[in-house]
Amino acid sequence: MISIMDRAHWGRSILSEGLPHFSTGYLIRSSVISISTLCLFLCLFGKNIVKNTKSNFELDVIYGLPLERISIFATLIISLFFIALFIVDSPSFNSLSLEDNPIEWASFLSLFICAIIFASTFLKNQYLIIIPKFTKLSVLILALGFFYISMEEISWFQRIIDFKTPVMFEANIQHEMNTHNFSTDIVENLYYFGSFLLLVALPFIRFLYPFISNNNYLKFFIARPFIAIVGSIACAYNFDMWDIIFTQIAFISSLLILLTFLKFSTHKFEKYTIVFTICIIIATQIIFLTNGERFARLWEVSEYKEFLIALAYLIYAIDVNASIRKIYYTQT
């Protein structure tokens, strides 16, 4: 319905980017998206949330290591630094996100380290009979996937080595050696919304349905619930893509998921952590949407979003590796 209204009333496509709109019509549109997202959320999970009396949301339970709390607080601190920099020194905020500058390299390194972690896990365990072949294959696919995404981030070192763009890549938007710029809008939305599903939605589903944690395969590759808190922070880094329906669905859904975690949290400290995260997410999104004049490029904030997504994937990779080591190495 939103897509039809976009084309009929505003003449925009479902993936149109640009300055966010706050006219009465667009505010009504956002309200419809929010209410629809809430209704879908309640239809899918409401009954389970109401009847679920066994699940408690707890942090700091990873095999004696404080990965959960460290991950959440580190991501929050980094996000707060980004917001403070944006408010106090927006030119520096903008320059840091330019190509081949720190933010892009941080994204590349985070994703590349993910590839190294999964490749190392595969190589160390490929001859361990106790680990199922499908688990090993999945680890290898993740290693290759993260390697590909990380190299795409820096156009396969083209700007560093300075080699000529191959003919088959000259047609992409940036005329560089990468595949994602052949259809930037589609790839961006798939990556951002797909990351929301993998890093926020699926960990939430794992929390609601304990059988996932009891499955010998799913418990390794569907992220544990704490990853949803880390992943949700990136959902607030929107400006030029704010009017895209998938962006607003991810933002609203992340808040609903955090509120559900809050409902099931039994420790005060964890409740405060979740409340603080919710406040940061809401404040972050408001700050970006109301200070668009500070951006040198409309898509400036997307570079920071990509880094926070890459950081969440890095935490996920570390967690998967720790889980596999804990489960299988104790059995050998």
CSV table of C-alpha atoms in Angstrom, one decimal:
chain,number,residue,atom,x,y,z
A,1,MET,CA,0.0,0.0,0.0
A,2,ILE,CA,2.8,2.4,0.9
A,3,SER,CA,4.6,1.6,-2.4
A,4,ILE,CA,1.4,2.3,-4.4
A,5,MET,CA,0.9,5.6,-2.5
A,6,ASP,CA,4.5,6.6,-3.1
A,7,ARG,CA,4.2,6.2,-6.8
A,8,ALA,CA,0.7,7.7,-7.1
A,9,HIS,CA,1.0,10.6,-4.8
A,10,TRP,CA,4.7,11.5,-4.6
A,11,GLY,CA,6.0,9.9,-7.8
A,12,ARG,CA,8.8,8.1,-6.0
A,13,SER,CA,10.0,4.6,-6.2
A,14,ILE,CA,10.3,2.2,-3.2
A,15,LEU,CA,14.1,2.8,-2.9
A,16,SER,CA,14.2,6.5,-3.6
A,17,GLU,CA,16.9,8.3,-1.6
A,18,GLY,CA,17.3,12.0,-0.8
A,19,LEU,CA,16.5,14.6,1.8
A,20,PRO,CA,14.0,13.2,4.4
A,21,HIS,CA,10.6,14.7,4.3
A,22,PHE,CA,8.5,15.9,7.3
A,23,SER,CA,5.4,17.3,5.6
A,24,THR,CA,2.0,16.2,7.0
A,25,GLY,CA,1.7,13.6,4.3
A,26,TYR,CA,5.0,12.1,5.0
A,27,LEU,CA,4.4,12.1,8.8
A,28,ILE,CA,1.1,10.2,8.2
A,29,ARG,CA,3.1,7.8,5.9
A,30,SER,CA,5.6,7.2,8.8
A,31,SER,CA,2.7,6.7,11.2
A,32,VAL,CA,1.2,4.1,8.9
A,33,ILE,CA,4.5,2.3,8.6
A,34,SER,CA,5.0,2.3,12.4
A,35,ILE,CA,1.5,1.1,13.2
A,36,SER,CA,1.8,-1.6,10.5
A,37,THR,CA,5.1,-2.7,11.8
A,38,LEU,CA,3.7,-2.9,15.4
A,39,CYS,CA,0.7,-4.9,14.2
A,40,LEU,CA,2.8,-7.3,12.3
A,41,PHE,CA,5.2,-7.6,15.3
A,42,LEU,CA,2.2,-8.4,17.6
A,43,CYS,CA,0.7,-10.9,15.1
A,44,LEU,CA,3.9,-12.8,14.8
A,45,PHE,CA,5.2,-12.7,18.4
A,46,GLY,CA,2.5,-11.2,20.6
A,47,LYS,CA,1.1,-14.4,21.8
A,48,ASN,CA,4.5,-15.9,22.6
A,49,ILE,CA,5.6,-12.7,24.4
A,50,VAL,CA,2.5,-12.7,26.6
A,51,LYS,CA,2.5,-16.4,27.4
A,52,ASN,CA,6.3,-16.8,27.7
A,53,THR,CA,7.1,-17.1,31.4
A,54,LYS,CA,10.3,-19.2,31.1
A,55,SER,CA,12.7,-16.9,29.1
A,56,ASN,CA,14.8,-14.3,30.9
A,57,PHE,CA,17.0,-11.9,29.1
A,58,GLU,CA,20.4,-12.1,30.7
A,59,LEU,CA,23.8,-10.7,29.8
A,60,ASP,CA,27.3,-11.9,30.5
A,61,VAL,CA,26.7,-15.7,30.2
A,62,ILE,CA,29.3,-16.6,27.5
A,63,TYR,CA,31.5,-19.3,28.9
A,64,GLY,CA,32.9,-17.1,31.6
A,65,LEU,CA,34.0,-14.3,29.2
A,66,PRO,CA,32.4,-10.8,29.5
A,67,LEU,CA,32.0,-10.6,25.7
A,68,GLU,CA,28.3,-9.6,26.0
A,69,ARG,CA,28.7,-6.5,28.2
A,70,ILE,CA,32.0,-5.4,26.7
A,71,SER,CA,30.4,-5.6,23.2
A,72,ILE,CA,27.4,-3.6,24.1
A,73,PHE,CA,29.2,-0.9,26.0
A,74,ALA,CA,32.0,-0.6,23.5
A,75,THR,CA,29.5,-0.1,20.6
A,76,LEU,CA,27.5,2.4,22.7
A,77,ILE,CA,30.7,4.4,23.5
A,78,ILE,CA,31.7,4.4,19.8
A,79,SER,CA,28.2,5.5,18.8
A,80,LEU,CA,28.2,8.3,21.4
A,81,PHE,CA,31.6,9.4,20.2
A,82,PHE,CA,30.3,9.6,16.6
A,83,ILE,CA,27.3,11.7,17.7
A,84,ALA,CA,29.4,14.0,19.8
A,85,LEU,CA,31.8,14.5,16.9
A,86,PHE,CA,28.8,15.2,14.5
A,87,ILE,CA,27.5,17.9,16.9
A,88,VAL,CA,30.8,19.5,17.9
A,89,ASP,CA,32.9,19.1,14.7
A,90,SER,CA,30.7,18.1,11.8
A,91,PRO,CA,33.5,18.8,9.2
A,92,SER,CA,35.7,16.2,10.9
A,93,PHE,CA,32.7,13.8,11.1
A,94,ASN,CA,32.3,14.2,7.3
A,95,SER,CA,36.0,13.9,6.4
A,96,LEU,CA,36.5,10.8,8.4
A,97,SER,CA,33.9,9.0,6.3
A,98,LEU,CA,35.5,9.8,2.9
A,99,GLU,CA,36.9,7.0,0.7
A,100,ASP,CA,40.1,5.6,2.0
A,101,ASN,CA,39.7,7.4,5.3
A,102,PRO,CA,39.5,5.8,8.8
A,103,ILE,CA,35.8,4.9,8.8
A,104,GLU,CA,35.9,3.0,5.5
A,105,TRP,CA,39.1,1.2,6.6
A,106,ALA,CA,37.6,0.3,9.9
A,107,SER,CA,34.7,-1.2,8.1
A,108,PHE,CA,37.0,-3.1,5.8
A,109,LEU,CA,39.2,-4.4,8.7
A,110,SER,CA,36.2,-5.5,10.8
A,111,LEU,CA,34.8,-7.5,7.9
A,112,PHE,CA,38.2,-8.9,6.9
A,113,ILE,CA,38.9,-10.0,10.4
A,114,CYS,CA,35.5,-11.8,10.3
A,115,ALA,CA,36.8,-13.6,7.3
A,116,ILE,CA,40.1,-14.5,9.0
A,117,ILE,CA,38.2,-15.8,12.1
A,118,PHE,CA,35.9,-18.0,10.1
A,119,ALA,CA,38.7,-19.2,7.8
A,120,SER,CA,40.9,-20.0,10.8
A,121,THR,CA,38.0,-21.9,12.5
A,122,PHE,CA,37.5,-23.9,9.3
A,123,LEU,CA,41.1,-24.8,8.9
A,124,LYS,CA,41.6,-25.8,12.5
A,125,ASN,CA,38.5,-28.0,12.5
A,126,GLN,CA,38.3,-29.4,9.0
A,127,TYR,CA,39.7,-32.8,10.1
A,128,LEU,CA,37.9,-32.9,13.4
A,129,ILE,CA,35.4,-35.7,12.9
A,130,ILE,CA,33.1,-34.7,15.7
A,131,ILE,CA,32.1,-31.5,13.9
A,132,PRO,CA,29.4,-32.1,11.3
A,133,LYS,CA,30.4,-31.5,7.7
A,134,PHE,CA,27.5,-29.1,7.2
A,135,THR,CA,28.8,-27.0,10.1
A,136,LYS,CA,32.2,-26.9,8.6
A,137,LEU,CA,30.8,-26.0,5.2
A,138,SER,CA,28.8,-23.1,6.7
A,139,VAL,CA,31.9,-21.8,8.4
A,140,LEU,CA,33.7,-21.8,5.1
A,141,ILE,CA,30.8,-20.0,3.3
A,142,LEU,CA,30.9,-17.3,6.0
A,143,ALA,CA,34.6,-16.9,5.6
A,144,LEU,CA,34.3,-16.5,1.8
A,145,GLY,CA,31.3,-14.2,2.2
A,146,PHE,CA,32.9,-11.8,4.6
A,147,PHE,CA,36.1,-11.8,2.5
A,148,TYR,CA,34.1,-10.8,-0.6
A,149,ILE,CA,32.2,-8.1,1.3
A,150,SER,CA,35.3,-6.7,2.8
A,151,MET,CA,37.1,-6.5,-0.5
A,152,GLU,CA,34.1,-4.9,-2.2
A,153,GLU,CA,34.3,-2.2,0.5
A,154,ILE,CA,37.7,-1.0,-0.8
A,155,SER,CA,37.2,-2.0,-4.5
A,156,TRP,CA,39.6,-4.8,-4.2
A,157,PHE,CA,42.5,-2.5,-3.4
A,158,GLN,CA,42.2,-0.7,-6.7
A,159,ARG,CA,42.6,2.8,-5.3
A,160,ILE,CA,45.6,1.7,-3.2
A,161,ILE,CA,47.5,-0.3,-5.9
A,162,ASP,CA,46.1,2.2,-8.6
A,163,PHE,CA,45.4,-0.2,-11.4
A,164,LYS,CA,43.1,0.5,-14.3
A,165,THR,CA,39.4,-0.6,-14.0
A,166,PRO,CA,38.8,-3.7,-16.1
A,167,VAL,CA,36.5,-3.2,-19.0
A,168,MET,CA,33.7,-5.4,-17.6
A,169,PHE,CA,33.6,-3.0,-14.5
A,170,GLU,CA,33.6,0.3,-16.3
A,171,ALA,CA,29.8,0.5,-16.5
A,172,ASN,CA,29.3,0.7,-12.7
A,173,ILE,CA,28.5,4.0,-11.1
A,174,GLN,CA,31.9,4.7,-9.6
A,175,HIS,CA,33.8,3.2,-12.5
A,176,GLU,CA,35.8,1.0,-10.1
A,177,MET,CA,36.4,-2.7,-9.7
A,178,ASN,CA,33.5,-3.7,-7.6
A,179,THR,CA,30.1,-5.3,-8.2
A,180,HIS,CA,27.9,-3.5,-5.7
A,181,ASN,CA,28.0,-0.2,-7.7
A,182,PHE,CA,26.3,-1.8,-10.7
A,183,SER,CA,23.1,-1.4,-8.7
A,184,THR,CA,24.0,0.6,-5.6
A,185,ASP,CA,20.4,1.3,-4.4
A,186,ILE,CA,19.3,-2.3,-4.4
A,187,VAL,CA,22.6,-3.6,-3.0
A,188,GLU,CA,22.6,-1.0,-0.2
A,189,ASN,CA,19.1,-1.8,0.9
A,190,LEU,CA,19.7,-5.5,0.7
A,191,TYR,CA,22.8,-5.2,2.9
A,192,TYR,CA,21.3,-2.8,5.4
A,193,PHE,CA,17.9,-4.6,5.8
A,194,GLY,CA,19.5,-8.0,5.5
A,195,SER,CA,21.9,-7.1,8.3
A,196,PHE,CA,19.0,-6.0,10.4
A,197,LEU,CA,17.4,-9.4,9.9
A,198,LEU,CA,20.6,-11.3,10.7
A,199,LEU,CA,21.9,-9.2,13.6
A,200,VAL,CA,18.6,-8.0,15.2
A,201,ALA,CA,15.6,-10.0,14.1
A,202,LEU,CA,17.0,-13.5,14.2
A,203,PRO,CA,18.7,-13.1,17.6
A,204,PHE,CA,15.3,-11.9,18.9
A,205,ILE,CA,13.6,-15.0,17.4
A,206,ARG,CA,16.2,-17.2,19.0
A,207,PHE,CA,15.4,-15.5,22.4
A,208,LEU,CA,11.7,-16.2,22.0
A,209,TYR,CA,12.0,-19.8,20.8
A,210,PRO,CA,14.5,-21.7,22.9
A,211,PHE,CA,14.5,-24.8,20.6
A,212,ILE,CA,16.9,-22.8,18.4
A,213,SER,CA,19.5,-22.8,21.2
A,214,ASN,CA,19.0,-26.6,21.6
A,215,ASN,CA,19.6,-27.3,17.9
A,216,ASN,CA,23.1,-28.5,17.2
A,217,TYR,CA,23.4,-26.4,14.0
A,218,LEU,CA,21.2,-23.3,14.6
A,219,LYS,CA,22.8,-22.5,17.9
A,220,PHE,CA,26.1,-21.7,16.2
A,221,PHE,CA,24.9,-19.6,13.3
A,222,ILE,CA,21.9,-17.7,14.5
A,223,ALA,CA,23.3,-15.0,16.6
A,224,ARG,CA,22.7,-15.0,20.4
A,225,PRO,CA,20.2,-12.4,21.7
A,226,PHE,CA,22.8,-9.9,23.0
A,227,ILE,CA,23.9,-9.3,19.4
A,228,ALA,CA,20.5,-7.8,18.7
A,229,ILE,CA,21.3,-4.9,21.1
A,230,VAL,CA,24.7,-4.3,19.4
A,231,GLY,CA,23.1,-4.6,15.9
A,232,SER,CA,20.1,-2.3,16.7
A,233,ILE,CA,22.4,0.7,17.2
A,234,ALA,CA,23.2,0.9,13.5
A,235,CYS,CA,19.5,1.0,12.7
A,236,ALA,CA,19.5,4.7,13.9
A,237,TYR,CA,22.1,5.9,11.5
A,238,ASN,CA,19.8,7.1,8.7
A,239,PHE,CA,19.4,10.4,6.8
A,240,ASP,CA,19.1,10.2,3.0
A,241,MET,CA,17.5,6.7,3.2
A,242,TRP,CA,15.1,7.6,6.0
A,243,ASP,CA,12.0,7.8,3.7
A,244,ILE,CA,12.7,4.2,2.4
A,245,ILE,CA,10.1,1.9,4.0
A,246,PHE,CA,12.7,-0.8,4.9
A,247,THR,CA,14.7,1.8,6.8
A,248,GLN,CA,11.7,2.8,9.0
A,249,ILE,CA,10.7,-0.8,9.5
A,250,ALA,CA,14.1,-1.7,10.7
A,251,PHE,CA,14.2,1.3,13.1
A,252,ILE,CA,10.8,0.7,14.6
A,253,SER,CA,11.3,-3.1,14.8
A,254,SER,CA,14.6,-2.6,16.7
A,255,LEU,CA,12.9,-0.5,19.3
A,256,LEU,CA,10.1,-3.1,19.7
A,257,ILE,CA,12.7,-5.8,20.1
A,258,LEU,CA,14.6,-3.9,22.7
A,259,LEU,CA,11.4,-3.1,24.6
A,260,THR,CA,10.6,-6.9,24.6
A,261,PHE,CA,14.1,-7.6,26.0
A,262,LEU,CA,13.4,-5.0,28.7
A,263,LYS,CA,10.2,-6.8,29.6
A,264,PHE,CA,12.0,-10.1,30.1
A,265,SER,CA,15.1,-8.6,31.8
A,266,THR,CA,15.3,-9.5,35.5
A,267,HIS,CA,18.4,-7.6,36.6
A,268,LYS,CA,18.4,-3.8,37.2
A,269,PHE,CA,21.7,-3.2,35.6
A,270,GLU,CA,20.6,-4.9,32.4
A,271,LYS,CA,17.3,-3.0,32.4
A,272,TYR,CA,19.3,0.2,32.7
A,273,THR,CA,21.5,-0.9,29.8
A,274,ILE,CA,18.6,-1.6,27.6
A,275,VAL,CA,16.8,1.6,28.5
A,276,PHE,CA,20.0,3.6,27.8
A,277,THR,CA,20.4,1.9,24.4
A,278,ILE,CA,16.8,2.7,23.5
A,279,CYS,CA,17.4,6.4,24.5
A,280,ILE,CA,20.6,6.5,22.5
A,281,ILE,CA,18.9,5.0,19.4
A,282,ILE,CA,16.0,7.5,19.5
A,283,ALA,CA,18.2,10.5,20.2
A,284,THR,CA,20.7,9.5,17.5
A,285,GLN,CA,18.0,9.2,14.8
A,286,ILE,CA,16.5,12.6,15.8
A,287,ILE,CA,19.9,14.3,15.8
A,288,PHE,CA,20.7,13.1,12.3
A,289,LEU,CA,17.2,13.9,10.9
A,290,THR,CA,17.1,17.4,12.3
A,291,ASN,CA,20.7,18.4,11.4
A,292,GLY,CA,20.9,17.6,7.8
A,293,GLU,CA,22.7,20.8,7.0
A,294,ARG,CA,25.8,19.5,8.8
A,295,PHE,CA,26.3,16.8,6.2
A,296,ALA,CA,28.8,17.5,3.4
A,297,ARG,CA,27.2,14.6,1.4
A,298,LEU,CA,23.7,13.4,1.9
A,299,TRP,CA,24.9,9.8,2.4
A,300,GLU,CA,27.6,10.7,4.9
A,301,VAL,CA,26.0,8.8,7.8
A,302,SER,CA,25.8,5.6,5.7
A,303,GLU,CA,29.5,5.1,6.1
A,304,TYR,CA,29.1,5.1,9.9
A,305,LYS,CA,26.2,2.8,9.6
A,306,GLU,CA,28.3,0.4,7.6
A,307,PHE,CA,31.1,0.5,10.2
A,308,LEU,CA,28.6,-0.3,13.0
A,309,ILE,CA,27.2,-3.2,11.0
A,310,ALA,CA,30.7,-4.5,10.4
A,311,LEU,CA,31.5,-4.2,14.1
A,312,ALA,CA,28.4,-6.2,15.0
A,313,TYR,CA,29.5,-8.9,12.5
A,314,LEU,CA,32.9,-9.0,14.1
A,315,ILE,CA,31.4,-9.6,17.5
A,316,TYR,CA,29.2,-12.2,15.9
A,317,ALA,CA,32.2,-14.0,14.4
A,318,ILE,CA,34.1,-14.0,17.7
A,319,ASP,CA,31.0,-15.4,19.4
A,320,VAL,CA,30.5,-18.2,16.8
A,321,ASN,CA,34.2,-19.2,17.1
A,322,ALA,CA,34.0,-19.2,20.9
A,323,SER,CA,30.8,-21.3,20.8
A,324,ILE,CA,32.3,-23.9,18.4
A,325,ARG,CA,35.5,-24.2,20.5
A,326,LYS,CA,33.5,-24.5,23.7
A,327,ILE,CA,31.1,-27.2,22.5
A,328,TYR,CA,33.4,-29.4,20.4
A,329,TYR,CA,36.7,-29.0,22.1
A,330,THR,CA,35.3,-30.1,25.5
A,331,GLN,CA,34.1,-33.3,23.8
A,332,THR,CA,37.5,-34.3,22.5
